[in-house]
Short mmCIF file of C-alpha atoms and ligand atoms in Angstrom, two decimals:
data_model
loop_
_atom_site.label_atom_id
_atom_site.label_comp_id
_atom_site.label_asym_id
_atom_site.label_seq_id
_atom_site.Cartn_x
_atom_site.Cartn_y
_atom_site.Cartn_z
CA MET A 181 -35.98 -61.08 -32.60
CA LYS A 182 -34.32 -62.85 -29.68
CA TYR A 183 -34.13 -60.96 -26.43
CA GLU A 184 -30.64 -60.60 -25.03
CA ARG A 185 -29.41 -58.55 -22.14
CA THR A 186 -25.98 -57.13 -22.78
CA SER A 187 -24.34 -55.10 -20.06
CA ILE A 188 -21.06 -53.51 -20.99
CA ALA A 189 -18.47 -54.44 -18.37
CA PRO A 190 -17.24 -51.51 -16.22
CA GLU A 191 -13.65 -52.31 -17.33
CA GLU A 192 -14.71 -51.64 -20.91
CA ILE A 193 -15.91 -48.15 -20.00
CA SER A 194 -12.69 -47.56 -18.01
CA ARG A 195 -10.78 -48.56 -21.14
CA GLN A 196 -12.75 -46.00 -23.18
CA ILE A 197 -11.98 -43.30 -20.62
CA ALA A 198 -8.29 -44.28 -20.74
CA ILE A 199 -8.44 -43.83 -24.52
CA CYS A 200 -9.89 -40.34 -23.94
CA HIS A 201 -6.82 -39.52 -21.83
CA THR A 202 -4.47 -40.84 -24.54
CA LEU A 203 -6.28 -38.69 -27.08
CA PHE A 204 -6.06 -35.73 -24.70
CA ASP A 205 -2.28 -35.65 -25.10
CA ARG A 206 -2.65 -35.86 -28.84
CA VAL A 207 -5.32 -33.20 -29.39
CA THR A 208 -4.02 -30.70 -26.84
CA ALA A 209 -0.38 -31.01 -27.93
CA GLY A 210 1.42 -27.66 -27.89
CA GLY A 211 -1.14 -26.18 -25.50
CA ARG A 212 -3.93 -26.15 -28.11
CA ARG A 213 -7.51 -25.96 -26.89
CA PRO A 214 -9.38 -28.15 -29.41
CA LEU A 215 -13.07 -27.54 -30.04
CA ALA A 216 -15.96 -29.87 -30.83
CA MET A 217 -19.50 -29.30 -32.02
CA VAL A 218 -22.32 -31.74 -31.20
CA ASP A 219 -25.49 -31.21 -33.22
CA THR A 220 -28.54 -33.09 -31.93
CA TYR A 221 -31.79 -33.96 -33.72
CA GLY A 222 -34.91 -35.69 -32.44
CA CYS A 223 -36.08 -36.81 -29.03
CA GLN A 224 -34.91 -36.31 -25.44
CA GLN A 225 -33.18 -39.68 -25.52
CA ASN A 226 -30.93 -38.27 -28.23
CA GLU A 227 -30.28 -35.18 -26.11
CA ALA A 228 -29.28 -37.48 -23.28
CA ASP A 229 -27.01 -39.45 -25.62
CA SER A 230 -25.38 -36.24 -26.81
CA GLU A 231 -24.58 -35.37 -23.19
CA LYS A 232 -22.57 -38.61 -23.08
CA ILE A 233 -20.81 -37.85 -26.35
CA ARG A 234 -19.89 -34.44 -24.94
CA GLY A 235 -18.85 -36.13 -21.70
CA TYR A 236 -16.34 -38.26 -23.60
CA LEU A 237 -15.17 -35.29 -25.70
CA ALA A 238 -14.63 -33.22 -22.54
CA GLU A 239 -12.48 -36.05 -21.13
CA MET A 240 -10.42 -35.82 -24.32
CA GLY A 241 -9.85 -32.11 -23.66
CA TYR A 242 -12.33 -30.64 -26.11
CA GLY A 243 -14.16 -27.40 -25.45
CA PHE A 244 -17.46 -26.82 -27.26
CA THR A 245 -18.59 -24.49 -30.01
CA GLY A 246 -21.74 -23.99 -32.06
CA ASP A 247 -19.73 -22.82 -35.08
CA GLU A 248 -18.73 -25.55 -37.52
CA PHE A 249 -15.90 -23.38 -38.85
CA GLN A 250 -14.25 -23.43 -35.41
CA ALA A 251 -14.72 -27.15 -34.72
CA ASP A 252 -12.01 -29.81 -34.95
CA VAL A 253 -14.58 -32.55 -34.44
CA ILE A 254 -18.25 -32.43 -35.44
CA VAL A 255 -20.71 -35.05 -34.22
CA VAL A 256 -24.20 -35.07 -35.77
CA ASN A 257 -26.58 -37.14 -33.62
CA THR A 258 -29.48 -38.06 -35.88
CA CYS A 259 -33.16 -39.04 -35.71
CA ALA A 260 -35.00 -41.51 -37.95
CA VAL A 261 -38.57 -41.14 -36.74
CA ARG A 262 -39.75 -39.11 -39.74
CA GLU A 263 -38.41 -38.47 -43.21
CA HIS A 264 -38.33 -34.73 -42.61
CA ALA A 265 -35.73 -35.12 -39.84
CA GLU A 266 -33.58 -37.33 -42.06
CA MET A 267 -33.72 -34.86 -44.94
CA ARG A 268 -32.65 -32.04 -42.64
CA VAL A 269 -29.72 -34.10 -41.35
CA LEU A 270 -28.55 -35.02 -44.84
CA GLY A 271 -28.83 -31.40 -46.00
CA ASN A 272 -26.87 -30.14 -43.01
CA VAL A 273 -24.21 -32.86 -43.24
CA GLY A 274 -23.76 -32.04 -46.94
CA ALA A 275 -23.27 -28.37 -46.05
CA LEU A 276 -20.34 -29.30 -43.75
CA ASN A 277 -18.36 -29.58 -46.97
CA HIS A 278 -17.56 -25.87 -46.54
CA SER A 279 -16.19 -26.12 -43.01
CA LYS A 280 -14.21 -29.25 -43.87
CA LYS A 281 -12.59 -27.42 -46.81
CA ALA A 282 -11.80 -24.43 -44.61
CA ARG A 283 -10.35 -26.65 -41.86
CA PRO A 284 -8.47 -29.57 -43.34
CA GLY A 285 -8.27 -32.34 -40.74
CA GLN A 286 -11.72 -31.60 -39.38
CA ILE A 287 -13.35 -34.91 -38.34
CA ILE A 288 -17.04 -35.38 -39.11
CA ALA A 289 -19.01 -38.11 -37.31
CA VAL A 290 -22.65 -39.04 -37.87
CA CYS A 291 -24.35 -41.18 -35.21
CA GLY A 292 -27.77 -42.05 -33.81
CA CYS A 293 -30.90 -43.73 -35.11
CA MET A 294 -30.71 -42.69 -38.77
CA VAL A 295 -27.43 -44.51 -39.35
CA GLN A 296 -28.65 -47.67 -37.65
CA GLN A 297 -30.63 -48.22 -40.88
CA GLU A 298 -28.58 -50.02 -43.51
CA HIS A 299 -29.84 -47.98 -46.47
CA MET A 300 -28.82 -44.76 -44.73
CA THR A 301 -25.33 -46.00 -43.85
CA GLU A 302 -24.89 -47.00 -47.49
CA LYS A 303 -26.06 -43.60 -48.64
CA ILE A 304 -23.48 -41.91 -46.42
CA ARG A 305 -20.77 -44.33 -47.50
CA ARG A 306 -21.44 -43.60 -51.17
CA SER A 307 -22.58 -39.99 -51.30
CA TYR A 308 -21.04 -38.24 -48.28
CA PRO A 309 -17.28 -38.84 -48.44
CA ILE A 310 -16.71 -35.96 -46.00
CA VAL A 311 -18.08 -38.17 -43.20
CA ASP A 312 -15.21 -39.93 -41.39
CA LEU A 313 -17.08 -41.85 -38.70
CA VAL A 314 -20.53 -43.44 -38.58
CA PHE A 315 -21.80 -45.20 -35.45
CA GLY A 316 -25.22 -46.41 -34.32
CA PRO A 317 -26.82 -46.00 -30.86
CA HIS A 318 -25.49 -49.38 -29.72
CA GLU A 319 -21.88 -48.27 -30.27
CA LEU A 320 -22.01 -44.95 -28.45
CA TRP A 321 -20.26 -46.40 -25.40
CA ARG A 322 -17.12 -46.99 -27.53
CA PHE A 323 -17.05 -43.62 -29.27
CA PRO A 324 -13.50 -42.86 -27.94
CA GLU A 325 -12.11 -46.02 -29.49
CA LEU A 326 -13.84 -45.30 -32.81
CA LEU A 327 -12.58 -41.72 -32.88
CA GLN A 328 -9.09 -42.95 -32.10
CA GLN A 329 -9.27 -45.32 -35.09
CA VAL A 330 -10.21 -42.41 -37.37
CA MET A 331 -7.35 -40.28 -36.02
CA GLU A 332 -4.70 -42.98 -36.16
CA ARG A 333 -5.62 -44.93 -39.26
CA HIS A 334 -6.73 -41.99 -41.40
CA LYS A 335 -9.56 -43.97 -42.88
CA ARG A 336 -13.32 -43.96 -42.58
CA VAL A 337 -14.85 -46.03 -39.77
CA PHE A 338 -18.36 -47.50 -39.87
CA ALA A 339 -19.75 -49.14 -36.71
CA THR A 340 -23.41 -49.95 -37.18
CA GLU A 341 -23.67 -53.69 -36.55
CA LYS A 342 -27.15 -55.06 -35.89
CA SER A 343 -27.77 -55.49 -32.17
CA SER A 344 -30.66 -55.86 -29.78
CA GLY A 345 -28.89 -53.28 -27.64
CA VAL A 346 -26.61 -52.79 -24.67
CA VAL A 347 -26.68 -51.11 -21.26
CA ALA A 348 -23.54 -49.15 -20.44
CA GLU A 349 -23.06 -47.53 -17.01
CA GLY A 350 -20.42 -45.00 -16.07
CA ILE A 351 -20.08 -42.99 -19.29
CA PRO A 352 -19.14 -39.41 -18.33
CA GLU A 353 -21.89 -36.85 -19.01
CA ASN A 354 -21.58 -33.22 -19.91
CA ARG A 355 -25.05 -31.93 -19.13
CA ASP A 356 -26.75 -29.10 -20.95
CA GLY A 357 -28.22 -27.15 -18.05
CA ARG A 358 -28.06 -26.76 -14.30
CA VAL A 359 -31.75 -26.81 -13.46
CA LYS A 360 -33.27 -29.58 -15.59
CA ALA A 361 -31.72 -32.97 -16.23
CA TRP A 362 -32.55 -36.02 -18.34
CA LEU A 363 -32.20 -39.39 -16.65
CA SER A 364 -32.50 -42.45 -18.92
CA ILE A 365 -34.08 -45.32 -17.04
CA MET A 366 -34.36 -47.73 -19.95
CA TYR A 367 -33.49 -48.07 -23.59
CA GLY A 368 -35.17 -49.57 -26.64
CA CYS A 369 -38.75 -50.54 -27.37
CA ASN A 370 -40.65 -53.81 -27.77
CA ASN A 371 -43.92 -52.43 -29.05
CA PHE A 372 -43.47 -52.42 -32.80
CA CYS A 373 -46.19 -49.93 -33.61
CA THR A 374 -46.58 -50.54 -37.34
CA TYR A 375 -45.53 -47.03 -38.43
CA CYS A 376 -42.48 -46.73 -36.17
CA VAL A 377 -38.79 -47.32 -36.83
CA VAL A 378 -37.65 -46.98 -33.20
CA PRO A 379 -37.69 -50.70 -32.26
CA TYR A 380 -35.56 -51.48 -35.30
CA VAL A 381 -32.90 -48.88 -34.55
CA ARG A 382 -32.92 -48.76 -30.73
CA GLY A 383 -33.21 -52.49 -30.02
CA ARG A 384 -35.19 -54.31 -27.34
CA GLU A 385 -36.26 -52.89 -23.99
CA ARG A 386 -33.43 -52.86 -21.46
CA SER A 387 -33.96 -51.36 -18.01
CA ARG A 388 -31.16 -49.91 -15.95
CA LEU A 389 -30.94 -51.38 -12.47
CA PRO A 390 -33.06 -49.43 -9.95
CA GLU A 391 -30.06 -48.76 -7.70
CA GLN A 392 -28.15 -47.21 -10.63
CA VAL A 393 -31.11 -44.97 -11.51
CA VAL A 394 -31.74 -43.92 -7.91
CA GLN A 395 -28.05 -43.25 -7.34
CA GLU A 396 -27.91 -41.02 -10.42
CA ALA A 397 -31.07 -39.19 -9.31
CA ARG A 398 -29.48 -38.62 -5.89
CA GLU A 399 -26.34 -37.22 -7.48
CA LEU A 400 -28.43 -34.88 -9.65
CA VAL A 401 -30.36 -33.59 -6.63
CA GLU A 402 -27.10 -33.11 -4.71
CA ALA A 403 -25.68 -31.21 -7.68
CA GLY A 404 -28.64 -28.83 -7.46
CA TYR A 405 -30.88 -30.06 -10.29
CA LYS A 406 -34.51 -29.29 -9.56
CA ASP A 407 -36.33 -30.98 -12.41
CA ILE A 408 -35.49 -34.56 -13.34
CA THR A 409 -37.12 -36.18 -16.36
CA LEU A 410 -37.01 -39.98 -16.41
CA LEU A 411 -36.62 -41.13 -20.00
CA GLY A 412 -37.62 -44.23 -21.92
CA GLN A 413 -39.59 -45.02 -25.07
CA ASN A 414 -42.17 -46.63 -22.83
CA VAL A 415 -41.35 -45.93 -19.18
CA ASN A 416 -44.40 -47.92 -18.11
CA SER A 417 -42.66 -51.16 -18.96
CA TYR A 418 -39.64 -50.27 -16.82
CA GLY A 419 -38.32 -53.27 -14.91
CA LYS A 420 -40.22 -55.95 -16.81
CA ASP A 421 -36.95 -57.33 -18.19
CA LEU A 422 -35.16 -57.27 -14.80
CA GLY A 423 -37.18 -59.84 -12.87
CA LEU A 424 -36.65 -57.84 -9.66
CA ASP A 425 -40.24 -57.08 -8.73
CA VAL A 426 -39.70 -53.35 -9.24
CA ASP A 427 -41.99 -51.54 -11.66
CA PHE A 428 -42.09 -47.94 -12.84
CA ALA A 429 -44.38 -46.78 -10.04
CA ASP A 430 -41.99 -48.34 -7.46
CA LEU A 431 -39.09 -46.51 -9.09
CA ILE A 432 -40.93 -43.18 -8.82
CA ARG A 433 -41.55 -43.85 -5.14
CA GLU A 434 -37.85 -44.55 -4.53
CA ILE A 435 -36.80 -41.35 -6.28
CA ASN A 436 -39.51 -39.41 -4.46
CA ALA A 437 -37.90 -40.53 -1.17
CA ILE A 438 -34.62 -38.74 -1.99
CA PRO A 439 -34.43 -35.70 0.31
CA GLY A 440 -34.63 -32.30 -1.40
CA ASP A 441 -36.97 -29.95 -3.22
CA PHE A 442 -37.21 -31.17 -6.80
CA LEU A 443 -39.69 -32.40 -9.40
CA ILE A 444 -39.91 -35.80 -11.04
CA ARG A 445 -41.17 -35.90 -14.62
CA PHE A 446 -41.15 -38.75 -17.12
CA MET A 447 -41.74 -39.61 -20.74
CA THR A 448 -43.02 -41.40 -22.66
CA SER A 449 -45.91 -43.40 -21.25
CA HIS A 450 -47.53 -45.94 -23.51
CA PRO A 451 -51.28 -45.88 -22.79
CA LYS A 452 -51.62 -49.67 -22.91
CA ASP A 453 -49.16 -50.00 -20.00
CA ALA A 454 -50.27 -47.00 -17.92
CA THR A 455 -51.73 -48.49 -14.77
CA GLU A 456 -53.95 -47.27 -11.98
CA LYS A 457 -51.00 -47.96 -9.67
CA LEU A 458 -48.96 -45.42 -11.67
CA PHE A 459 -51.68 -42.74 -11.38
CA ARG A 460 -52.06 -43.41 -7.64
CA THR A 461 -48.31 -43.20 -7.17
CA MET A 462 -48.17 -39.92 -9.08
CA ALA A 463 -50.92 -38.53 -6.87
CA GLU A 464 -49.25 -39.73 -3.66
CA CYS A 465 -45.66 -38.72 -4.41
CA GLU A 466 -45.40 -35.01 -3.68
CA LYS A 467 -42.35 -34.56 -5.92
CA CYS A 468 -43.97 -36.14 -8.95
CA ALA A 469 -45.30 -33.58 -11.42
CA HIS A 470 -48.96 -33.89 -12.32
CA HIS A 471 -48.23 -34.17 -16.01
CA ILE A 472 -48.53 -37.17 -18.24
CA HIS A 473 -47.62 -37.33 -21.90
CA LEU A 474 -49.92 -40.08 -23.10
CA PRO A 475 -49.64 -40.39 -26.89
CA VAL A 476 -52.99 -41.50 -28.32
CA GLN A 477 -51.88 -41.43 -32.01
CA SER A 478 -55.48 -41.73 -33.28
CA GLY A 479 -59.05 -41.53 -32.02
CA SER A 480 -60.23 -44.39 -34.22
CA SER A 481 -60.16 -47.93 -32.84
CA ARG A 482 -59.74 -49.35 -36.36
CA ILE A 483 -56.66 -47.21 -36.97
CA LEU A 484 -55.29 -47.96 -33.49
CA LYS A 485 -55.53 -51.65 -34.32
CA ALA A 486 -53.79 -51.14 -37.67
CA MET A 487 -51.11 -49.23 -35.76
CA ASN A 488 -50.72 -52.16 -33.31
CA ARG A 489 -51.17 -49.80 -30.36
CA GLY A 490 -52.80 -52.36 -28.07
CA TYR A 491 -55.78 -50.25 -26.89
CA THR A 492 -59.07 -48.98 -28.25
CA ARG A 493 -60.47 -45.46 -28.18
CA GLU A 494 -62.71 -46.46 -25.26
CA GLN A 495 -59.89 -48.02 -23.26
CA TYR A 496 -57.80 -44.88 -23.76
CA LEU A 497 -60.62 -42.61 -22.60
CA GLU A 498 -61.12 -44.84 -19.57
CA LYS A 499 -57.42 -44.48 -18.61
CA VAL A 500 -57.67 -40.72 -18.90
CA ALA A 501 -60.75 -40.72 -16.67
CA ILE A 502 -58.95 -42.82 -14.02
CA ALA A 503 -55.87 -40.61 -14.15
CA ARG A 504 -58.02 -37.51 -13.68
CA ARG A 505 -59.86 -39.10 -10.80
CA TYR A 506 -56.53 -39.37 -8.95
CA MET A 507 -55.24 -35.99 -10.16
CA PRO A 508 -57.98 -33.49 -11.01
CA ASP A 509 -55.27 -30.93 -11.87
CA LEU A 510 -53.49 -33.32 -14.27
CA VAL A 511 -51.87 -31.73 -17.33
CA LEU A 512 -52.30 -34.06 -20.26
CA THR A 513 -50.37 -33.91 -23.53
CA THR A 514 -50.29 -36.24 -26.50
CA ASP A 515 -48.85 -37.19 -29.89
CA ILE A 516 -51.10 -37.72 -32.90
CA ILE A 517 -50.35 -39.09 -36.35
CA VAL A 518 -52.51 -37.74 -39.15
CA GLY A 519 -52.87 -39.67 -42.40
CA PHE A 520 -51.87 -43.18 -41.31
CA PRO A 521 -52.27 -45.39 -44.43
CA GLY A 522 -55.95 -45.74 -45.29
CA GLU A 523 -57.23 -43.30 -42.63
CA THR A 524 -60.64 -42.11 -43.85
CA GLU A 525 -62.45 -38.83 -43.35
CA GLU A 526 -64.66 -40.48 -40.70
CA GLU A 527 -61.68 -41.96 -38.87
CA PHE A 528 -59.97 -38.60 -38.81
CA ALA A 529 -63.20 -37.08 -37.46
CA GLU A 530 -62.93 -39.59 -34.60
CA THR A 531 -59.51 -38.18 -33.76
CA LEU A 532 -60.99 -34.68 -33.66
CA SER A 533 -63.83 -35.80 -31.42
CA LEU A 534 -61.44 -37.61 -29.06
CA CYS A 535 -59.36 -34.45 -28.72
CA GLU A 536 -62.52 -32.44 -28.01
CA ALA A 537 -63.44 -34.98 -25.36
CA VAL A 538 -60.03 -35.15 -23.66
CA ARG A 539 -59.08 -31.48 -24.09
CA TYR A 540 -55.31 -31.86 -24.10
CA ASP A 541 -53.20 -29.07 -22.70
CA ALA A 542 -50.87 -29.49 -25.70
CA MET A 543 -50.72 -31.80 -28.69
CA PHE A 544 -47.79 -32.79 -30.88
CA THR A 545 -49.18 -33.58 -34.30
CA PHE A 546 -47.36 -35.29 -37.18
CA ILE A 547 -48.24 -36.23 -40.72
CA TYR A 548 -47.58 -39.93 -41.23
CA SER A 549 -44.15 -40.56 -42.68
CA LYS A 550 -43.36 -43.84 -44.41
CA ARG A 551 -40.44 -45.67 -42.74
CA VAL A 552 -38.44 -48.31 -44.60
CA GLY A 553 -38.95 -51.83 -43.21
CA THR A 554 -42.02 -51.09 -41.08
CA PRO A 555 -45.33 -52.94 -41.69
CA ALA A 556 -47.25 -49.72 -42.40
CA ALA A 557 -44.90 -48.92 -45.29
CA SER A 558 -46.58 -51.61 -47.35
CA MET A 559 -50.17 -50.81 -46.39
CA PRO A 560 -52.36 -49.30 -49.14
CA ASP A 561 -52.50 -45.53 -48.81
CA PRO A 562 -54.96 -44.01 -51.29
CA TYR A 563 -55.06 -40.53 -49.73
CA THR A 564 -53.01 -37.65 -51.11
CA ARG A 565 -50.59 -35.43 -49.28
CA GLU A 566 -53.09 -32.58 -49.75
CA ASP A 567 -55.85 -34.56 -47.99
CA LYS A 568 -53.49 -35.21 -45.09
CA GLN A 569 -52.36 -31.60 -44.92
CA LYS A 570 -56.00 -30.46 -44.70
CA HIS A 571 -56.57 -32.80 -41.76
CA PHE A 572 -53.32 -31.77 -40.14
CA ASP A 573 -54.31 -28.08 -40.37
CA ALA A 574 -57.74 -28.80 -38.90
CA LEU A 575 -56.17 -30.68 -35.98
CA MET A 576 -53.67 -27.88 -35.38
CA ASP A 577 -56.50 -25.34 -35.26
CA LEU A 578 -58.34 -27.45 -32.72
CA SER A 579 -55.22 -28.02 -30.66
CA ASN A 580 -54.33 -24.32 -30.65
CA ARG A 581 -57.84 -23.34 -29.64
CA ILE A 582 -57.98 -25.81 -26.75
CA SER A 583 -54.49 -24.87 -25.51
CA ALA A 584 -55.48 -21.18 -25.55
CA GLU A 585 -58.67 -21.95 -23.61
CA LYS A 586 -56.79 -24.06 -21.09
CA HIS A 587 -54.19 -21.34 -20.63
CA ALA A 588 -56.90 -18.68 -20.24
CA ALA A 589 -58.23 -20.65 -17.27
CA TYR A 590 -54.91 -20.06 -15.45
CA ILE A 591 -55.34 -16.27 -15.48
CA GLY A 592 -55.74 -14.97 -11.94
CA THR A 593 -54.47 -18.19 -10.36
CA ARG A 594 -51.34 -18.60 -8.29
CA GLN A 595 -48.84 -21.22 -9.45
CA ARG A 596 -45.65 -22.55 -7.98
CA VAL A 597 -43.20 -22.52 -10.87
CA LEU A 598 -39.59 -23.53 -11.33
CA VAL A 599 -37.58 -20.76 -12.98
CA ASP A 600 -35.43 -22.59 -15.51
CA GLY A 601 -33.64 -19.99 -17.59
CA GLU A 602 -33.30 -16.58 -19.15
CA THR A 603 -35.14 -15.80 -22.37
CA GLY A 604 -32.57 -13.32 -23.65
CA ARG A 605 -35.34 -10.73 -24.07
CA GLU A 606 -35.73 -7.51 -22.12
CA GLU A 607 -39.40 -7.93 -21.45
CA TYR A 608 -40.31 -11.19 -19.74
CA ASN A 609 -36.65 -12.04 -19.24
CA LEU A 610 -37.17 -15.39 -17.46
CA SER A 611 -38.80 -18.67 -18.41
CA ALA A 612 -40.34 -21.05 -15.92
CA ARG A 613 -42.53 -24.15 -15.83
CA THR A 614 -45.60 -24.94 -13.78
CA ASN A 615 -45.77 -28.25 -11.95
CA GLY A 616 -47.66 -29.60 -14.97
CA GLY A 617 -44.92 -28.36 -17.30
CA ARG A 618 -46.68 -25.36 -18.86
CA LEU A 619 -44.34 -22.58 -19.98
CA VAL A 620 -44.53 -19.33 -17.99
CA HIS A 621 -42.74 -16.11 -18.89
CA LEU A 622 -41.78 -13.83 -16.02
CA GLN A 623 -40.19 -10.46 -15.44
CA ALA A 624 -37.91 -10.94 -12.44
CA ASP A 625 -34.39 -11.08 -11.07
CA PRO A 626 -32.19 -13.55 -13.02
CA ALA A 627 -30.87 -14.74 -9.63
CA LEU A 628 -34.15 -16.67 -9.37
CA VAL A 629 -33.05 -19.15 -12.05
CA GLY A 630 -33.08 -22.56 -10.35
CA SER A 631 -35.62 -21.56 -7.69
CA PHE A 632 -39.23 -22.42 -7.12
CA VAL A 633 -41.28 -19.24 -7.05
CA ASP A 634 -44.96 -18.46 -6.53
CA VAL A 635 -46.36 -16.45 -9.41
CA GLU A 636 -49.67 -14.93 -10.30
CA ILE A 637 -50.69 -15.63 -13.87
CA VAL A 638 -51.67 -12.41 -15.63
CA SER A 639 -52.21 -13.57 -19.21
CA GLY A 640 -51.85 -16.51 -21.54
CA ASN A 641 -52.08 -17.56 -25.17
CA THR A 642 -51.83 -20.87 -27.06
CA TRP A 643 -48.18 -21.35 -26.34
CA ALA A 644 -47.41 -19.79 -22.97
CA LEU A 645 -48.54 -18.16 -19.76
CA TYR A 646 -47.30 -14.82 -18.44
CA GLY A 647 -46.91 -14.20 -14.75
CA LYS A 648 -45.58 -11.94 -12.02
CA VAL A 649 -43.79 -13.02 -8.90
CA ALA A 650 -46.20 -13.27 -5.98
CA GLN A 651 -43.83 -14.38 -3.27
CA HIS A 652 -40.41 -16.00 -3.20
CA GLY A 653 -40.81 -19.69 -2.24
N1 LIG B 1717 -41.98 -43.99 -27.69
C1 LIG B 1717 -42.74 -42.84 -27.77
C2 LIG B 1717 -42.46 -41.91 -28.91
C3 LIG B 1717 -41.62 -42.27 -30.04
S1 LIG B 1717 -41.59 -41.31 -31.47
C4 LIG B 1717 -44.19 -43.26 -27.79
O1 LIG B 1717 -44.53 -44.36 -28.09
O2 LIG B 1717 -45.00 -42.42 -27.50
C5 LIG B 1717 -42.47 -39.84 -31.07
C6 LIG B 1717 -43.73 -39.65 -31.86
O3 LIG B 1717 -43.43 -39.59 -33.24
C7 LIG B 1717 -44.73 -40.78 -31.75
O4 LIG B 1717 -45.51 -40.69 -30.61
C8 LIG B 1717 -45.55 -40.62 -33.00
O5 LIG B 1717 -46.63 -39.73 -32.81
C9 LIG B 1717 -44.56 -39.97 -33.97
N2 LIG B 1717 -44.16 -40.91 -35.01
C10 LIG B 1717 -43.48 -42.07 -34.88
N3 LIG B 1717 -43.32 -42.66 -36.08
C11 LIG B 1717 -43.89 -41.85 -36.98
C12 LIG B 1717 -44.07 -41.92 -38.40
N4 LIG B 1717 -43.63 -42.95 -39.10
N5 LIG B 1717 -44.71 -40.91 -39.01
C13 LIG B 1717 -45.19 -39.85 -38.31
N6 LIG B 1717 -45.05 -39.75 -36.97
C14 LIG B 1717 -44.42 -40.73 -36.32
FE1 LIG B 1718 -42.38 -46.34 -31.62
FE2 LIG B 1718 -44.56 -47.44 -30.59
FE3 LIG B 1718 -42.15 -47.96 -29.49
FE4 LIG B 1718 -43.22 -45.53 -29.25
S1 LIG B 1718 -44.07 -47.42 -28.42
S2 LIG B 1718 -41.13 -46.00 -29.83
S3 LIG B 1718 -44.29 -45.24 -31.18
S4 LIG B 1718 -42.86 -48.54 -31.53
#
């Protein structure tokens, strides 16, 4: 596919915002307070995209609800990474039939990665007549215009043209929280791992300009955000398309220089592009969390090759060793796919032994899901679902055991945590995160939400740590 850089002109975004204001008069006519519901599936990038959709909707005058029976507009932001997510979306979109009947005039939009696949758009066109608007990730920037077309023309609108992707600055954002923020630094992926649909639906890698990213980070810090997660499918290739001599490590350093007490996190890091310079930068930048999500996918070099991951088991283990040399306290998490086509018992055993060797703090494990149009979809796959489930269960057991052991080692230690929210429970009413991103439950004053606090860890299990406030920091 040909690489193209396509920046959306600022005047185009201004035009979209002007459309929001035109729609404002229409949807708030007679003093009405219209409501919208945005339902998000999948990864953090989708969460960040939904903040933009809500940003536009807020400009149009919409308030937000979680109840589809109250909503005038429903936007379902979908994921295509695994079949399970797609099935859930289709089931839930089908169920909107009830709210649409109860609220004639309700507009239903489906967007995101799932609908960037032709067969899915066709399915919605044919079998889901309640859906009024369908738009892919490359069209998000012109959501106001598309919604206006639905409202004014009273016909269904489909905007899912093939594209290698765009970069659009200046879209308003309606963020989810006040403590943690997502900050997209790049879009798309060039890696074409053989199982993965992302490069087909999200287009080629496009980096935002460093000054745009740093400016947004500065604004977030000034607005009081304390935990900023830099997002990209492979943040380690940030800047390669810009030709500006700025790489991901340089970007971290620039953000680290912003005055204020806050944490820098990032995801996801592709192991083949994780450099010693990155680990050194993480160790040297005091605001950078000592956490790296480094998806290994498999512990077998043969499977890694079939996956087109670009590293062997040994090269991966070497990167982990270097990273730990720079940061002995590094928290390491990973993604693993079980049951890639043709994965044998012995190859799966190599994944188990790699996990034993690395001892991840947490692992996200998935059973391989066949994705239309990817190379792996046509690879021979003689193993049954039951075989894969058995492996998946064994890996989960291992992962749970190691996480519990790792958490047990925190007991009695003092940790500086960021209190990020209330749990809604009476006991352990607050949730917090360690520098490395481990979840800590606390019993303390809700006024501490948004503050860094020193806690003593009193207990822990597979999923979380429990602590008490040692001293207000
Ligand atoms: N860009 C990120 C993650 C993208 S998808 C990265 O490369 O790490 C998130 C995770 O979903 C992947 O790490 C992988 O473990 C899993 N995944 C992707 N495609 C999948 C498929 N077809 N079946 C099962 N899991 C998959
Ligand atoms: Fe998918 Fe691989 Fe790109 Fe991650 S790096 S999004 S797994 S193709």
